[in-house]
Coordinates of C-alpha atoms in Angstrom, one line a residue:
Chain A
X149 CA -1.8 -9.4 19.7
X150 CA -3.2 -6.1 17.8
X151 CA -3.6 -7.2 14.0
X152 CA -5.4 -7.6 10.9
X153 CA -6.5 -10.9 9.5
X154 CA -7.6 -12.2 6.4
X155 CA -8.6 -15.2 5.4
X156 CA -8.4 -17.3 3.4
X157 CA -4.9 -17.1 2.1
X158 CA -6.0 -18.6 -1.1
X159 CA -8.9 -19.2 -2.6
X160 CA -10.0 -20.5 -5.9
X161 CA -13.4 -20.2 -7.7
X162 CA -15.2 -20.9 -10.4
X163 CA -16.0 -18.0 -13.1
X164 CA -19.1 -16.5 -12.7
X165 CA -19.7 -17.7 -8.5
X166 CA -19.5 -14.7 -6.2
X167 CA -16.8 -14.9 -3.5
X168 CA -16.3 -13.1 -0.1
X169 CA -12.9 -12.0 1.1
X170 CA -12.8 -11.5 5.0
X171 CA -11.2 -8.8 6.5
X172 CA -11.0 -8.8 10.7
X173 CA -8.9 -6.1 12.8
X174 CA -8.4 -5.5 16.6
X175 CA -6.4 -2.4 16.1
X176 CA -9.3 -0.2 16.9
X177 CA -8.7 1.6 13.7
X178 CA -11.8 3.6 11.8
X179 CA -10.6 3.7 8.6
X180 CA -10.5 0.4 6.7
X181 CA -9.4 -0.1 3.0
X182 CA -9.5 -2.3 0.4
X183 CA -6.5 -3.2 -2.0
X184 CA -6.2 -5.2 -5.6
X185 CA -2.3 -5.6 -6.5
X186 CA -1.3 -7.2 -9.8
X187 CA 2.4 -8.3 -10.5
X188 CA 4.0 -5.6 -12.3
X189 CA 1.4 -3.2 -10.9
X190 CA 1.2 -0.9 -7.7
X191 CA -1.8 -1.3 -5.6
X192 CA -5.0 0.0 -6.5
X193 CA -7.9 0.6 -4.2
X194 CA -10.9 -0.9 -4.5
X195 CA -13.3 0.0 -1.7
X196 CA -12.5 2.0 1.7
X197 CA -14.6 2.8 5.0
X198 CA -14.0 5.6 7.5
X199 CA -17.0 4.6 9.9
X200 CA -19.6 2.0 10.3
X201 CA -22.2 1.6 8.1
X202 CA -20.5 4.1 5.4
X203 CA -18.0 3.2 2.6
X204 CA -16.7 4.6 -0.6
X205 CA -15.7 3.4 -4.0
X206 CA -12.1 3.7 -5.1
X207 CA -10.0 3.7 -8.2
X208 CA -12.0 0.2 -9.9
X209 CA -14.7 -0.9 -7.5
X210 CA -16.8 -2.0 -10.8
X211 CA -17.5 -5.4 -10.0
X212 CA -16.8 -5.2 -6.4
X213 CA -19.0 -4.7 -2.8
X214 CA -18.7 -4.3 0.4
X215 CA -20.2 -3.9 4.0
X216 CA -19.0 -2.3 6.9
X217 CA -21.6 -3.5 9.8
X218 CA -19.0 -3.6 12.5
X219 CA -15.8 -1.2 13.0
X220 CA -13.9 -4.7 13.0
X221 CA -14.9 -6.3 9.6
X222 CA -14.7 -5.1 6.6
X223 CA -15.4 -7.6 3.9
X224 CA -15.1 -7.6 -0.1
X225 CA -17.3 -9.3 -2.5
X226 CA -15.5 -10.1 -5.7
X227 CA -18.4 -10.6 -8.1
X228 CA -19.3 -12.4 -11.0
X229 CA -19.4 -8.9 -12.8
X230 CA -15.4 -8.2 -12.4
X231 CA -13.8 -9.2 -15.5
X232 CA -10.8 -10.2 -13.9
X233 CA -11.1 -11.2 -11.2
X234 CA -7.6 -13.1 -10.4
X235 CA -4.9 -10.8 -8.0
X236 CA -3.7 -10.9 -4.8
X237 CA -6.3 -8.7 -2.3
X238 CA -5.0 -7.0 0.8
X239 CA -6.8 -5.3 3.5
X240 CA -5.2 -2.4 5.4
X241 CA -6.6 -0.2 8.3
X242 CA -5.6 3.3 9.6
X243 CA -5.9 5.3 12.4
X244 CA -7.3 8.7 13.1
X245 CA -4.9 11.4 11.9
X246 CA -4.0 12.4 7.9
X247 CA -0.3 11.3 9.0
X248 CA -0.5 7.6 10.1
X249 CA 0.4 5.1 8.1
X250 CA -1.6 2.1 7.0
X251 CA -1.4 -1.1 8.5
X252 CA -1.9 -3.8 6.2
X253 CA -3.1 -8.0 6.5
X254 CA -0.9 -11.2 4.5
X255 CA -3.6 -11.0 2.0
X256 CA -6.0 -13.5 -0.3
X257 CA -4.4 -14.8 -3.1
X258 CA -7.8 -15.2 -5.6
X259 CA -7.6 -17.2 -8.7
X260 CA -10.9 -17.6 -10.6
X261 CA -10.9 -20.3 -13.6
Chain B
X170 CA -3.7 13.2 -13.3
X171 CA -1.3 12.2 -11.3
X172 CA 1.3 9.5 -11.5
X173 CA 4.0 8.3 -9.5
X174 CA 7.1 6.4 -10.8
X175 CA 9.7 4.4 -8.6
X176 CA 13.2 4.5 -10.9
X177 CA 13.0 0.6 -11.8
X178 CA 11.5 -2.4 -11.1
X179 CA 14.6 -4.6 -10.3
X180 CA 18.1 -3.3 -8.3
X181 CA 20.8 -5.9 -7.1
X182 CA 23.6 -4.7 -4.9
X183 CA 26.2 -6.1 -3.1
X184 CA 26.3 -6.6 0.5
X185 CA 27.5 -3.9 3.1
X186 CA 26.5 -1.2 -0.2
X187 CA 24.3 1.5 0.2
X188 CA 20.8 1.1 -1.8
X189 CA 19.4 4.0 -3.5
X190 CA 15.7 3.5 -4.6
X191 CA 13.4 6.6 -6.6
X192 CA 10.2 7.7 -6.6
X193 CA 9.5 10.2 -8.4
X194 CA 5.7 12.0 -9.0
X195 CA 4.2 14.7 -11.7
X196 CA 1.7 17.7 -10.8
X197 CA 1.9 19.0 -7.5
X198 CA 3.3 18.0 -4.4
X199 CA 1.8 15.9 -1.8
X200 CA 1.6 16.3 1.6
X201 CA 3.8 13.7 2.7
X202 CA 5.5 10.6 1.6
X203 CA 5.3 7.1 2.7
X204 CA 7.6 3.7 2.3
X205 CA 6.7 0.5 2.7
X206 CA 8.9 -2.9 2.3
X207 CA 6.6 -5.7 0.8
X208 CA 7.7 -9.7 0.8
X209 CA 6.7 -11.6 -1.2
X210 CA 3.2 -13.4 -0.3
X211 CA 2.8 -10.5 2.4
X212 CA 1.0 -7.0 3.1
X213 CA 3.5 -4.3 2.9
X214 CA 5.0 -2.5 6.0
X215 CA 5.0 1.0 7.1
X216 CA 8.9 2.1 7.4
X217 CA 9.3 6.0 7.5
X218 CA 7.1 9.1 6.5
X219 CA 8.4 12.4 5.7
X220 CA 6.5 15.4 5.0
X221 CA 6.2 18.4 2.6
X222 CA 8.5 20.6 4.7
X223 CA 10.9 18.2 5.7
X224 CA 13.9 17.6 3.9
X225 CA 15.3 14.1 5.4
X226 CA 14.4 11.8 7.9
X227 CA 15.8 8.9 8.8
X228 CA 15.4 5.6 10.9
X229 CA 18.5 3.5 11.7
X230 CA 20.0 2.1 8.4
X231 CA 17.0 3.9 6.6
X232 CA 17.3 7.6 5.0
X233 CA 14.3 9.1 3.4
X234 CA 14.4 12.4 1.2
X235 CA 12.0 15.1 -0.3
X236 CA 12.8 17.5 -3.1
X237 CA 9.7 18.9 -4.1
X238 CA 11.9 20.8 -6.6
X239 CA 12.8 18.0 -8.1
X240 CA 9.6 15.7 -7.2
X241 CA 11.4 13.0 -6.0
X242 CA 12.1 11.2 -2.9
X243 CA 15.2 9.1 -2.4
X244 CA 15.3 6.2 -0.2
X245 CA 18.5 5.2 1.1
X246 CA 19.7 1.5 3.1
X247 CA 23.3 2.3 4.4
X248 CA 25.1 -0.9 5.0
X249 CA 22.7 -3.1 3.3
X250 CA 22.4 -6.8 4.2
X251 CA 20.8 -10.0 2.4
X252 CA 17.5 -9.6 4.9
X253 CA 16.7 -6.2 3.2
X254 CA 15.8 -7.5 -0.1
X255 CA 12.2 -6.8 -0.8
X256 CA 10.1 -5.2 -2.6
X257 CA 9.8 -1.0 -1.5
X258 CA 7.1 1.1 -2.4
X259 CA 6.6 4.4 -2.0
X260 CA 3.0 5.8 -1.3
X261 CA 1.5 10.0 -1.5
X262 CA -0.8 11.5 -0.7
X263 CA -2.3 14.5 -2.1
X264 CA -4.3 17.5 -2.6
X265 CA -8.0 17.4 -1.0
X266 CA -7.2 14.3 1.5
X267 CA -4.5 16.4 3.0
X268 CA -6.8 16.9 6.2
X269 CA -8.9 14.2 5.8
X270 CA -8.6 11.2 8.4
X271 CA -9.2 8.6 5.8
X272 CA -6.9 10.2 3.1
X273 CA -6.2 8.1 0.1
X274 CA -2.8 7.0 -0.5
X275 CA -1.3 6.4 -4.0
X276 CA 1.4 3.6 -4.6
X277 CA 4.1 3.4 -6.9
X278 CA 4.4 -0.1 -8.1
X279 CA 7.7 -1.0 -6.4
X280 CA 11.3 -1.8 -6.7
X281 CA 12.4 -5.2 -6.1
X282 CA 15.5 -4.8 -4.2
X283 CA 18.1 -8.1 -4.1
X284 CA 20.8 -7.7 -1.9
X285 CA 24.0 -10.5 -2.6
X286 CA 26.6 -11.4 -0.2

């Protein structure tokens, strides 16, 4: 089946250890994006790709990186740096064309203590 | 800059109702319009799109529509059942990502819609 994975669902760390969210897909989709969402708050992008090997920074990528080696992984580094670190992270993909939706994973649920 | 507003963050209706959800925007208008339905622990879900110069669209029990007069969009669920309570957000996209592949989408932060029998 054509999807998006991430993993793990939940994840807890330490403050001040670095922690890498995976993000797979086998849509075939170029564009890959990352997502924080906060209750009470709509999502906010962190980091988003459109081809291998090239990203941009979003709306708060301060204390955030990423890689985009292969069209099929996209993965986020939550680091020490981010202040607060603790959200819910989601990973969506898109396809060619400004109209197509995005198609978004379940999610990592991060808590940092 | 711009901001986008969804009418409240909590709407309970009674089974079989219809379900009217807002999103409204400031500035200019973008070139289309998303919704998505979110459960909880789960990525959202592309429902319906409508664009600048459409007026209404709709998708079985689902009825999108786009007043840029106004800027709003109304999202209606006709005959609504206890499986369509979510979360619904709506997402734009403007200005200089109109012809972009990637273009950036902007989210509301949602209405949490309850739907009692």
């Amino acid at each position: 089946d054509g999807g998006i994975t991430q993993s793990p669902k939940y994840l807890f760390r330490k403050e001040g250890q670095n922690v890498t969210l995976s993000c797979e897909q086998n849509l075939n989709h170029d564009a890959m994006y990352w997502y924080r969402q906060d209750p009470g708050q709509g999502l906010r992008l962190i980091y988003y790709s459109q081809i291998v090997n090239d990203f941009q920074k979003g709306d708060i990528a301060e204390g955030y990186s990423v890689s985009r080696e292969k069209k099929e992984s996209f993965p986020l580094t939550v680091t020490s740096a981010q202040k607060n670190p603790t959200a819910f992270y989601l990973c969506a993909t898109r396809r060619q064309g400004p109209n197509s939706p995005l198609h978004f994973g379940n999610g990592t649920r991060l808590t940092v203590t | 800059s711009q901001k986008i507003e969804q009418n409240s963050e909590a709407l309970n209706i009674q089974e079989g109702k219809t379900a009217t959800l807002t999103c409204n925007y400031t500035n200019y208008s973008p070139a289309y319009l998303q919704w998505y339905r979110q459960d909880p622990g789960r990525g959202p879900v592309f429902l319906l799109l409508i664009r600048e110069n459409e007026k209404e669209k709709r998708k079985e029990r689902l009825k999108v529509t786009f007043d840029t007069t106004l800027k709003q969009s109304l999202f209606h669920i006709t005959a609504s059942q206890p499986a369509d309570s979510a979360t619904y957000l709506c997402a734009l996209l403007w200005g200089t990502d109109r012809g972009s592949t990637l273009g950036r989408l902007y989210f509301g932060r949602g209405t949490q819609l309850t739907v009692w029998p």
